[in-house]
XYZ file of C-alpha atoms in Angstrom:
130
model
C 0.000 0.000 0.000
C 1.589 3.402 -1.100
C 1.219 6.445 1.062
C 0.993 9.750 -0.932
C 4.075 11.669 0.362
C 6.907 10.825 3.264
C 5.758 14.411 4.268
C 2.092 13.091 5.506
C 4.030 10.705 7.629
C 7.506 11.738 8.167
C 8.361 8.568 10.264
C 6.053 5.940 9.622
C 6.238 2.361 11.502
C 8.260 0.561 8.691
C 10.867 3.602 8.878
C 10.660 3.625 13.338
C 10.995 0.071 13.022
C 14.065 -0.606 10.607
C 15.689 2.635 12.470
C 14.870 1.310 16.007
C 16.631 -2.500 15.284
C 18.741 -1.945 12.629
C 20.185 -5.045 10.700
C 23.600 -6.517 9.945
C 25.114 -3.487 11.404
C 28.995 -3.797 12.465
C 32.032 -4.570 10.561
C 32.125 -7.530 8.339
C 35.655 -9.346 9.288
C 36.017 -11.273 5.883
C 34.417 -8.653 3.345
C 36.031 -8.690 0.035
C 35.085 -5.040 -0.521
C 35.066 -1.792 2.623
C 34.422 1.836 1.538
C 35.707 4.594 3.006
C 33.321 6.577 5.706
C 31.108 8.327 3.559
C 29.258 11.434 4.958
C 26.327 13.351 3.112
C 26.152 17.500 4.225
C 23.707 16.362 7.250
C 26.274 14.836 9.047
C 25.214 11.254 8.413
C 28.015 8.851 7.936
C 28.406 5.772 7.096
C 30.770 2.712 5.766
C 29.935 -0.379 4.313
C 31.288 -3.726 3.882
C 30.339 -6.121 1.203
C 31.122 -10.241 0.708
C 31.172 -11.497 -3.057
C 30.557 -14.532 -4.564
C 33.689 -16.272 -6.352
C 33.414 -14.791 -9.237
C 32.115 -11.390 -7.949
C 28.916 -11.165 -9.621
C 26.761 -11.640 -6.750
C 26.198 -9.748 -3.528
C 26.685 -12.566 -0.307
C 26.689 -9.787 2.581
C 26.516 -6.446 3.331
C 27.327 -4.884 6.697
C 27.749 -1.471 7.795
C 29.047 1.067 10.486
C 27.350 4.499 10.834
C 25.327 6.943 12.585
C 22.307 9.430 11.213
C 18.968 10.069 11.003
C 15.969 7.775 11.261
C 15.602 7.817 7.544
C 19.447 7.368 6.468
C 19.697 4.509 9.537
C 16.522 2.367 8.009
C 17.646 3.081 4.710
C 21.140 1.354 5.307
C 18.823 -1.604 7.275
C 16.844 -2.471 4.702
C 19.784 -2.366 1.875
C 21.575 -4.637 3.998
C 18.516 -6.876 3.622
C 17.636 -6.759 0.220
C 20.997 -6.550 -1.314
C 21.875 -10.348 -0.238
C 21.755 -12.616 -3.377
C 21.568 -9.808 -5.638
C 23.766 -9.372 -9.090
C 25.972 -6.500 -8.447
C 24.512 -5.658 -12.288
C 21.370 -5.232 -10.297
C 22.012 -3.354 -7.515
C 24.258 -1.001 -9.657
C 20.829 -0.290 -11.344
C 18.720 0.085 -8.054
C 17.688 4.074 -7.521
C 15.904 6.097 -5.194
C 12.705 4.549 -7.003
C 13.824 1.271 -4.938
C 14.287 2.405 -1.708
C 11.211 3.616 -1.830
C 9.044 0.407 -2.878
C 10.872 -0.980 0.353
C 9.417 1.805 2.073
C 5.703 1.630 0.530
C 6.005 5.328 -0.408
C 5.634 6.852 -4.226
C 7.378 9.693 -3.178
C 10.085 11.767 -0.265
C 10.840 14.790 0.761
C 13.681 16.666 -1.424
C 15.694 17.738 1.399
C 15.928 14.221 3.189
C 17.018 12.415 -0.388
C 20.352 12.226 0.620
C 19.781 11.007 3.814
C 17.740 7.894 1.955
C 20.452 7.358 -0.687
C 23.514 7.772 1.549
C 23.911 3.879 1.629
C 23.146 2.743 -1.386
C 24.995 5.509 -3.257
C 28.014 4.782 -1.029
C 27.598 0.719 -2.421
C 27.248 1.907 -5.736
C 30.597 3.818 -5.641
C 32.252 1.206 -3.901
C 31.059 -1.349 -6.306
C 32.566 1.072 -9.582
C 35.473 1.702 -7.894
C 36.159 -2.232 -7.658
């Protein structure tokens, strides 16, 4: 079910809830891939740390270190969920569009976009860099 705008409920349950008990947060000992702290002009940082398959096409983990917001905090939770099994090809191609489907919204507030893609742009860069 879609809600109209993230500004009719800035912090709904599924946002509280990923934010409240975030997942596969910490360092990931064995990862074949660790970016660099990344920090968007809020002041929300965060680092991630990705485990590949043998041949490096699929996604087998994702952990991360940070602090932020509610919204930049659930967003990393959730990536860290759906990213597991993925193609790298397909998460390359993942956009603000998909963060929100995990979110059940159509749309977000301008201003708190970068808190929403810090994560997954900081996965994306790490993945191109690689």
């Amino acid at each position: 079910k879609y809600r109209k705008n993230l500004m009719d409920d800035l912090y709904h349950e599924e946002l509280l809830e990923a934010a409240r008990d975030p997942h596969n947060k910490g360092a990931l000992p064995d990862a074949d891939l660790s970016s660099p702290p990344e920090v968007n002009s809020c002041g929300d940082s965060c680092r991630v740390f990705l485990k590949l398959s043998d041949d490096k096409k699929i996604i087998s983990a994702l952990t991360w270190q940070g602090t932020g917001c509610v919204i930049s905090t659930a967003s990393l939770s959730l990536l860290s969920d759906h990213i597991q099994g993925k193609r790298v090809a397909e998460v390359q191609a993942w956009d603000e569009n998909t963060l929100l489907s995990w979110l059940g919204l159509e749309t977000f507030a301008t201003a708190r976009k970068k808190c929403l893609l810090l994560g997954l742009n900081t996965v994306q860069k790490l993945l191109s860099e690689s």
